[in-house]
CSV table of C-alpha atoms in Angstrom, one decimal:
chain,number,residue,atom,x,y,z
A,21,MET,CA,159.7,211.9,-120.8
A,22,ALA,CA,156.1,213.1,-121.7
A,23,HIS,CA,154.7,216.2,-120.2
A,24,ASP,CA,151.4,215.3,-118.0
A,25,PRO,CA,148.9,218.0,-119.3
A,26,SER,CA,147.3,218.1,-116.2
A,27,ILE,CA,150.2,219.4,-114.5
A,28,PRO,CA,150.6,223.4,-114.4
A,29,THR,CA,153.5,224.0,-116.6
A,30,PRO,CA,156.2,227.4,-116.6
A,31,HIS,CA,154.6,230.7,-117.6
A,32,SER,CA,156.8,232.5,-119.6
A,33,SER,CA,156.4,235.7,-118.2
A,34,GLN,CA,157.1,235.3,-114.9
A,35,ARG,CA,160.5,232.9,-115.5
A,36,SER,CA,162.3,230.5,-117.2
A,37,ALA,CA,161.1,226.9,-116.5
A,38,PRO,CA,163.2,224.8,-113.9
A,39,PRO,CA,165.9,222.6,-115.8
A,40,GLY,CA,164.6,219.5,-117.3
A,41,ALA,CA,160.6,221.1,-117.3
A,42,SER,CA,158.2,220.9,-120.4
A,43,GLU,CA,157.8,224.7,-121.3
A,44,ALA,CA,154.3,223.9,-122.7
A,45,ARG,CA,151.7,225.6,-121.3
A,46,GLY,CA,149.1,223.8,-119.4
A,47,PRO,CA,145.4,223.3,-121.0
A,48,GLY,CA,143.2,226.1,-119.8
A,49,SER,CA,146.0,228.2,-118.3
A,50,GLY,CA,145.6,231.5,-118.8
A,51,THR,CA,142.2,230.9,-120.4
A,52,VAL,CA,138.9,231.0,-119.5
A,53,SER,CA,135.6,228.7,-120.9
A,54,GLY,CA,132.0,229.2,-121.6
A,55,GLY,CA,132.3,232.9,-123.0
A,56,PHE,CA,133.5,234.7,-120.1
A,57,THR,CA,136.1,237.1,-120.2
A,58,LYS,CA,139.1,237.6,-117.8
A,59,SER,CA,138.5,240.7,-115.6
A,60,GLU,CA,141.3,243.7,-117.1
A,61,GLY,CA,144.4,242.8,-115.8
A,62,TRP,CA,144.2,239.8,-114.1
A,63,LEU,CA,147.2,237.8,-113.3
A,64,ASP,CA,147.3,234.0,-114.5
A,65,TRP,CA,148.5,231.4,-111.7
A,66,TYR,CA,152.0,230.7,-112.0
A,67,ASP,CA,152.5,227.6,-114.4
A,68,GLY,CA,155.3,225.4,-113.4
A,69,PRO,CA,156.5,226.2,-110.0
A,70,SER,CA,159.6,225.1,-108.9
A,71,THR,CA,160.3,222.0,-106.3
A,72,PRO,CA,160.3,223.4,-102.6
A,73,THR,CA,163.0,223.0,-100.7
A,74,PHE,CA,161.4,222.4,-97.9
A,75,ARG,CA,160.4,219.0,-97.8
A,76,LEU,CA,156.7,219.2,-95.9
A,77,PRO,CA,155.6,216.6,-93.3
A,78,ASP,CA,154.2,213.9,-94.4
A,79,GLY,CA,150.4,214.2,-93.9
A,80,ALA,CA,150.7,217.9,-94.9
A,81,VAL,CA,147.2,220.0,-95.8
A,82,ASP,CA,147.3,222.8,-98.1
A,83,ALA,CA,144.7,224.7,-96.2
A,84,HIS,CA,143.5,227.6,-97.8
A,85,CYS,CA,143.0,227.5,-101.9
A,86,HIS,CA,140.8,227.8,-104.6
A,87,VAL,CA,139.0,226.4,-107.8
A,88,PHE,CA,137.9,228.4,-110.4
A,89,GLY,CA,135.2,227.0,-113.1
A,90,PRO,CA,135.8,225.5,-115.3
A,91,GLY,CA,133.6,228.7,-116.6
A,92,ALA,CA,131.7,226.3,-119.4
A,93,GLN,CA,131.0,223.4,-116.7
A,94,PHE,CA,130.9,226.0,-113.7
A,95,PRO,CA,129.7,229.9,-114.8
A,96,TYR,CA,130.6,232.5,-112.3
A,97,ALA,CA,128.2,234.2,-110.5
A,98,PRO,CA,126.4,237.5,-112.1
A,99,GLU,CA,127.0,238.9,-109.0
A,100,ARG,CA,130.7,238.8,-108.7
A,101,LYS,CA,133.8,241.4,-108.8
A,102,TYR,CA,135.7,239.7,-110.7
A,103,THR,CA,136.0,237.6,-114.1
A,104,PRO,CA,139.2,234.4,-113.3
A,105,CYS,CA,141.1,232.5,-115.3
A,106,ASP,CA,140.0,229.2,-114.9
A,107,ALA,CA,141.6,226.8,-112.4
A,108,SER,CA,140.0,223.2,-112.3
A,109,ALA,CA,140.0,220.8,-109.8
A,110,ALA,CA,142.6,218.3,-111.7
A,111,GLN,CA,144.8,221.1,-112.0
A,112,LEU,CA,144.5,222.2,-108.1
A,113,PHE,CA,145.4,218.3,-107.4
A,114,ALA,CA,148.4,218.3,-109.7
A,115,LEU,CA,149.5,221.2,-107.6
A,116,ARG,CA,149.0,219.3,-104.2
A,117,ASP,CA,151.2,216.2,-105.6
A,118,HIS,CA,153.8,218.7,-107.0
A,119,LEU,CA,154.4,220.4,-103.6
A,120,GLY,CA,154.1,217.4,-101.6
A,121,PHE,CA,150.9,218.2,-99.7
A,122,ASP,CA,148.6,215.1,-99.2
A,123,ARG,CA,145.1,216.9,-99.0
A,124,ASN,CA,143.5,220.1,-99.3
A,125,VAL,CA,141.4,222.5,-97.7
A,126,ILE,CA,139.1,224.3,-100.8
A,127,VAL,CA,137.5,227.6,-99.7
A,128,GLN,CA,134.6,228.6,-102.2
A,129,ALA,CA,135.7,231.6,-104.0
A,130,THR,CA,133.5,235.1,-103.9
A,131,CYS,CA,133.5,234.6,-108.4
A,132,HIS,CA,131.0,231.6,-107.7
A,133,GLY,CA,128.7,233.1,-104.9
A,134,ALA,CA,126.6,231.0,-103.1
A,135,ASP,CA,126.9,228.5,-106.2
A,136,ASN,CA,128.8,225.5,-104.6
A,137,ARG,CA,129.0,223.3,-107.4
A,138,ALA,CA,132.6,223.6,-108.3
A,139,LEU,CA,133.4,223.1,-104.9
A,140,VAL,CA,131.3,220.1,-104.4
A,141,ASP,CA,132.4,218.5,-107.9
A,142,ALA,CA,136.0,219.2,-106.7
A,143,LEU,CA,135.6,217.5,-103.2
A,144,ARG,CA,133.9,214.2,-104.3
A,145,ARG,CA,137.0,213.9,-107.1
A,146,SER,CA,139.7,214.0,-104.4
A,147,ASP,CA,138.8,210.7,-103.1
A,148,GLY,CA,138.3,212.0,-99.3
A,149,ARG,CA,141.7,213.8,-99.7
A,150,ALA,CA,139.9,217.1,-99.5
A,151,ARG,CA,137.8,219.3,-97.3
A,152,GLY,CA,135.5,222.4,-98.4
A,153,VAL,CA,134.4,225.8,-96.9
A,154,ALA,CA,130.9,226.8,-99.0
A,155,THR,CA,129.2,230.2,-98.7
A,156,VAL,CA,125.8,229.4,-98.1
A,157,ARG,CA,122.9,232.1,-98.0
A,158,ARG,CA,120.5,233.0,-95.2
A,159,ASP,CA,117.9,230.8,-96.4
A,160,VAL,CA,119.7,227.4,-96.8
A,161,THR,CA,118.1,224.6,-96.0
A,162,PRO,CA,118.6,221.4,-93.8
A,163,ASP,CA,118.6,219.0,-97.0
A,164,GLN,CA,120.9,221.2,-98.9
A,165,LEU,CA,123.3,221.6,-95.7
A,166,ALA,CA,123.6,217.6,-95.4
A,167,GLU,CA,124.4,217.8,-99.1
A,168,LEU,CA,127.3,220.1,-98.6
A,169,HIS,CA,128.1,217.5,-95.6
A,170,GLU,CA,128.5,214.8,-97.1
A,171,ALA,CA,130.7,215.8,-99.9
A,172,GLY,CA,133.2,217.2,-97.5
A,173,VAL,CA,132.3,220.9,-96.2
A,174,ARG,CA,132.6,221.5,-92.5
A,175,GLY,CA,132.7,225.5,-92.8
A,176,VAL,CA,131.0,228.2,-94.2
A,177,ARG,CA,133.0,231.9,-95.2
A,178,PHE,CA,131.9,235.2,-94.3
A,179,ASN,CA,133.5,237.9,-96.3
A,180,PHE,CA,134.1,241.3,-94.9
A,181,VAL,CA,136.1,243.1,-97.1
A,182,LYS,CA,134.4,245.8,-98.4
A,183,ARG,CA,135.9,246.1,-101.4
A,184,LEU,CA,134.9,242.5,-102.5
A,185,VAL,CA,131.3,242.4,-101.5
A,186,ASP,CA,128.2,244.8,-101.6
A,187,ARG,CA,127.6,244.8,-98.0
A,188,VAL,CA,129.4,243.1,-94.9
A,189,PRO,CA,127.0,239.8,-93.7
A,190,THR,CA,126.7,240.7,-90.0
A,191,ASP,CA,122.7,240.3,-90.5
A,192,SER,CA,122.7,237.2,-91.8
A,193,LEU,CA,125.8,235.4,-90.5
A,194,ASP,CA,124.0,234.7,-86.5
A,195,GLU,CA,121.0,233.0,-88.6
A,196,ILE,CA,123.5,230.7,-90.9
A,197,VAL,CA,125.4,229.9,-87.5
A,198,ALA,CA,122.5,228.7,-85.8
A,199,LYS,CA,121.8,225.9,-89.2
A,200,ILE,CA,125.2,224.9,-89.4
A,201,ALA,CA,126.3,224.4,-85.4
A,202,PRO,CA,124.7,221.2,-85.2
A,203,LEU,CA,126.5,220.0,-88.0
A,204,GLY,CA,130.0,220.7,-85.9
A,205,TRP,CA,130.8,223.4,-88.9
A,206,HIS,CA,132.9,226.6,-88.1
A,207,VAL,CA,133.1,229.9,-89.5
A,208,VAL,CA,135.2,231.4,-91.8
A,209,ILE,CA,136.0,235.3,-91.8
A,210,TYR,CA,138.1,237.4,-94.1
A,211,PHE,CA,138.4,240.9,-93.0
A,212,GLU,CA,141.4,243.6,-93.4
A,213,ALA,CA,142.9,245.0,-90.1
A,214,GLU,CA,141.7,248.6,-90.0
A,215,ASP,CA,137.8,246.6,-89.5
A,216,LEU,CA,138.8,244.7,-86.6
A,217,PRO,CA,138.1,247.6,-83.9
A,218,GLU,CA,134.4,248.2,-85.6
A,219,LEU,CA,133.8,244.1,-85.3
A,220,TYR,CA,135.6,242.9,-82.5
A,221,ASP,CA,132.5,242.5,-80.5
A,222,PHE,CA,130.6,241.1,-83.1
A,223,PHE,CA,133.3,238.1,-83.9
A,224,SER,CA,133.5,237.9,-80.3
A,225,ALA,CA,130.4,236.6,-80.2
A,226,ILE,CA,130.2,233.7,-82.8
A,227,PRO,CA,129.4,230.7,-80.5
A,228,THR,CA,131.5,228.1,-83.1
A,229,ASP,CA,134.7,227.8,-84.0
A,230,VAL,CA,136.1,230.6,-86.0
A,231,VAL,CA,139.2,230.8,-88.5
A,232,VAL,CA,140.5,234.1,-89.8
A,233,ASP,CA,142.0,234.3,-93.2
A,234,HIS,CA,145.3,235.8,-93.7
A,235,MET,CA,145.9,237.2,-90.1
A,236,GLY,CA,143.6,239.5,-90.6
A,237,ARG,CA,145.0,241.3,-93.1
A,238,PRO,CA,148.3,243.4,-91.1
A,239,ASP,CA,149.7,246.5,-92.7
A,240,VAL,CA,153.4,245.4,-92.2
A,241,THR,CA,154.8,248.5,-92.7
A,242,LYS,CA,153.6,248.9,-88.6
A,243,ASP,CA,155.3,247.5,-85.8
A,244,PRO,CA,154.0,243.9,-85.4
A,245,ASP,CA,154.2,245.1,-81.4
A,246,GLY,CA,152.4,248.1,-82.4
A,247,PRO,CA,148.8,248.6,-81.0
A,248,GLU,CA,147.2,247.6,-84.8
A,249,PHE,CA,148.2,244.0,-84.6
A,250,GLU,CA,148.3,243.8,-80.7
A,251,LEU,CA,144.3,244.1,-80.9
A,252,PHE,CA,144.2,241.1,-83.6
A,253,LEU,CA,146.7,238.8,-80.9
A,254,ARG,CA,144.1,239.9,-77.8
A,255,PHE,CA,141.2,239.0,-80.0
A,256,MET,CA,143.0,235.5,-80.4
A,257,ARG,CA,143.9,235.5,-76.6
A,258,GLU,CA,140.6,236.1,-75.4
A,259,ASN,CA,139.0,233.9,-77.6
A,260,PRO,CA,140.0,230.5,-77.5
A,261,ASN,CA,137.6,229.5,-80.2
A,262,VAL,CA,139.7,231.7,-82.7
A,263,TRP,CA,142.3,229.9,-85.0
A,264,THR,CA,144.0,232.0,-88.0
A,265,LYS,CA,145.5,230.9,-91.1
A,266,VAL,CA,149.3,232.6,-91.4
A,267,SER,CA,148.9,232.5,-95.0
A,268,CYS,CA,149.4,234.6,-98.0
A,269,PRO,CA,152.5,236.4,-97.8
A,270,GLU,CA,152.2,237.8,-101.5
A,271,ARG,CA,149.4,239.6,-100.2
A,272,LEU,CA,150.2,241.3,-97.2
A,273,SER,CA,154.4,242.4,-98.1
A,274,VAL,CA,155.2,245.8,-99.2
A,275,THR,CA,159.0,244.8,-99.6
A,276,GLY,CA,159.2,241.5,-100.6
A,277,PRO,CA,161.5,240.2,-101.7
A,278,ARG,CA,159.1,238.3,-104.1
A,279,ALA,CA,158.6,234.6,-104.2
A,280,LEU,CA,160.3,234.4,-107.8
A,281,ASP,CA,163.4,232.9,-109.4
A,282,GLY,CA,164.7,231.0,-106.6
A,283,GLU,CA,164.5,233.5,-103.7
A,284,GLN,CA,164.6,231.2,-100.4
A,285,HIS,CA,163.8,234.1,-98.0
A,286,ALA,CA,160.6,235.7,-99.7
A,287,TYR,CA,158.7,238.2,-97.9
A,288,ALA,CA,160.8,238.9,-95.3
A,289,ASP,CA,158.5,241.8,-93.9
A,290,VAL,CA,155.9,239.6,-93.4
A,291,VAL,CA,157.7,236.9,-91.6
A,292,PRO,CA,157.9,238.7,-87.7
A,293,PHE,CA,153.9,238.8,-87.2
A,294,ALA,CA,153.3,235.3,-89.0
A,295,ARG,CA,155.6,233.7,-86.5
A,296,ARG,CA,154.3,235.9,-83.5
A,297,VAL,CA,151.3,234.5,-83.8
A,298,VAL,CA,152.7,230.4,-84.8
A,299,GLU,CA,154.9,230.7,-81.6
A,300,GLU,CA,151.9,232.0,-79.5
A,301,PHE,CA,149.1,229.9,-80.6
A,302,PRO,CA,150.6,226.8,-82.4
A,303,ASP,CA,147.6,224.7,-81.8
A,304,ARG,CA,145.2,227.2,-84.0
A,305,VAL,CA,147.2,228.2,-86.8
A,306,LEU,CA,146.7,226.8,-90.4
A,307,TRP,CA,148.6,227.6,-93.9
A,308,GLY,CA,147.8,227.6,-97.4
A,309,THR,CA,149.0,228.2,-101.0
A,310,ASP,CA,146.1,230.0,-101.8
A,311,TRP,CA,146.4,228.9,-105.3
A,312,PRO,CA,145.8,230.5,-107.7
A,313,HIS,CA,146.0,233.4,-106.1
A,314,PRO,CA,142.7,235.8,-107.1
A,315,ASN,CA,143.2,239.5,-108.0
A,316,LEU,CA,147.0,239.7,-107.1
A,317,LYS,CA,147.9,243.2,-108.7
A,318,ASP,CA,151.6,243.4,-109.4
A,319,HIS,CA,152.9,239.9,-109.3
A,320,MET,CA,151.9,235.9,-109.3
A,321,PRO,CA,154.3,233.8,-107.0
A,322,ASP,CA,156.3,230.5,-107.7
A,323,ASP,CA,154.0,228.0,-105.5
A,324,GLY,CA,157.1,226.3,-104.6
A,325,LEU,CA,159.0,228.9,-103.4
A,326,LEU,CA,155.8,230.0,-101.4
A,327,VAL,CA,156.2,226.2,-99.8
A,328,ASP,CA,160.3,227.4,-98.8
A,329,PHE,CA,158.6,230.1,-96.8
A,330,ILE,CA,157.1,227.8,-94.2
A,331,PRO,CA,159.9,227.6,-92.0
A,332,GLN,CA,160.7,231.0,-91.6
A,333,ILE,CA,157.6,231.1,-89.9
A,334,ALA,CA,157.9,227.6,-88.4
A,335,PRO,CA,160.9,227.0,-87.5
A,336,THR,CA,160.7,223.9,-85.6
A,337,PRO,CA,159.8,220.5,-86.9
A,338,GLU,CA,157.2,220.7,-83.9
A,339,LEU,CA,156.3,223.7,-84.8
A,340,GLN,CA,155.7,222.9,-88.5
A,341,ARG,CA,153.9,219.2,-88.1
A,342,LYS,CA,151.0,221.2,-85.5
A,343,LEU,CA,150.7,224.0,-88.5
A,344,LEU,CA,150.6,221.5,-91.4
A,345,VAL,CA,149.3,218.5,-90.1
A,346,ASP,CA,148.0,218.1,-86.6
A,347,ASN,CA,146.0,221.3,-86.6
A,348,PRO,CA,143.8,221.2,-89.7
A,349,ALA,CA,143.1,217.5,-89.2
A,350,ARG,CA,141.5,218.1,-86.0
A,351,LEU,CA,139.3,221.0,-87.5
A,352,TYR,CA,138.6,219.2,-91.1
A,353,TRP,CA,139.3,215.6,-90.6
A,354,ALA,CA,137.7,215.2,-87.1
A,355,GLU,CA,135.6,212.2,-87.5
A,356,GLN,CA,138.4,210.4,-89.1
A,357,GLN,CA,140.9,211.1,-85.9
A,358,GLN,CA,138.4,209.8,-83.7
A,359,ALA,CA,137.8,206.9,-85.5
A,360,ASP,CA,141.6,205.8,-86.1
A,361,LYS,CA,141.8,206.4,-82.2
A,362,GLU,CA,139.0,204.2,-81.2
A,363,GLN,CA,140.6,202.0,-83.4
A,364,ALA,CA,144.1,202.3,-81.8
A,365,GLU,CA,142.5,201.8,-78.0
A,366,GLN,CA,140.5,198.8,-78.8
A,367,THR,CA,141.5,195.8,-76.7
A,368,PRO,CA,141.2,192.2,-77.5
A,369,ALA,CA,138.5,191.8,-74.9
A,370,ASP,CA,136.3,194.5,-77.2
A,371,ARG,CA,136.4,192.0,-80.1
A,372,THR,CA,133.2,190.1,-80.6
A,373,PRO,CA,133.2,186.1,-80.5
A,374,SER,CA,131.8,185.8,-84.0
A,375,ALA,CA,135.0,188.5,-85.2
A,376,ASP,CA,137.4,186.1,-83.5
A,377,GLN,CA,136.1,182.9,-85.1
A,378,ASP,CA,136.0,184.9,-88.4
A,379,ARG,CA,139.8,185.1,-88.0
A,380,ALA,CA,140.3,182.1,-87.0
A,381,GLY,CA,137.9,180.8,-90.0
A,382,ALA,CA,140.1,182.9,-92.0
A,383,ARG,CA,143.3,181.2,-91.0
A,384,ILE,CA,142.1,177.7,-91.3
A,385,THR,CA,141.1,178.2,-94.9
A,386,GLU,CA,144.7,179.6,-95.8
A,387,GLY,CA,146.1,176.7,-94.2
A,388,ALA,CA,144.2,174.6,-96.4
């Protein structure tokens, strides 16, 4: 069987291919186009992920992933802190299908700044199977927001990780939130645990739904019952509009084991933190692969084994369905959910005479 060049294939520096898989590298994997040069030490995304052992529920959403470039078509931002390898929409959607997800939420990567063209292109290529989280500046116009909304954007992201931005965006957030709130969008915030005490009141005042990336990056060498993580849990308890992604164990883990070489119990040191959040806030949690895993320093995980991490933190079918299906659908496909609900609730009395006549006419025609 010929290899589909759109599907990522095994990265020879990581591990051998699964039995029967091609060993050829997919086009663009490990490369960057447009005259750009990857950042020194950059780790390319994992080609040829294994097939997950865990079967995802129907309708599962990868609620945190990215596209990079390709640089020749969508140049990387001059103010970027890193230059990645290209990771196209076609490669992301091939991974989606391989892992067993139905839909994606694509988050604007910092290497593209506030230029959302690569994100919008991916959303439009998805045939409605992707939603987006954009980055916008304070001077964004209503027409620009309307165009993003039409493409499938449903939130904006603010990066408070000081090593990734020149300045934290506290001065612009309020102004931008006032512009996006009428669209029903939410705010995604990315910060590290040590910065939450300083930002606690500021974040608590955000009036829209708020999604915290990666549980606020807890220090997993500390006690999950200790004061640092307890502050994050209190933040969620006191603010019912706050959600969180229990994603990126590969970023948080210190002792592993890594999601490589068939490991079925990866990142055990992260499990007590993520599982506690899932069990206490089952209706406000999301999960995503974080493909293509920007800025990892010591290893690149097998995305199939990352999927196999999910049952460790969401151990029951009910929790898995909320985490992977119901919650992301409620947050990102609310209009579709409402339309489906209205259709399901429609009674025969709601049908118009003309609609009944049309159906009757169709039956007569079929019998002719």
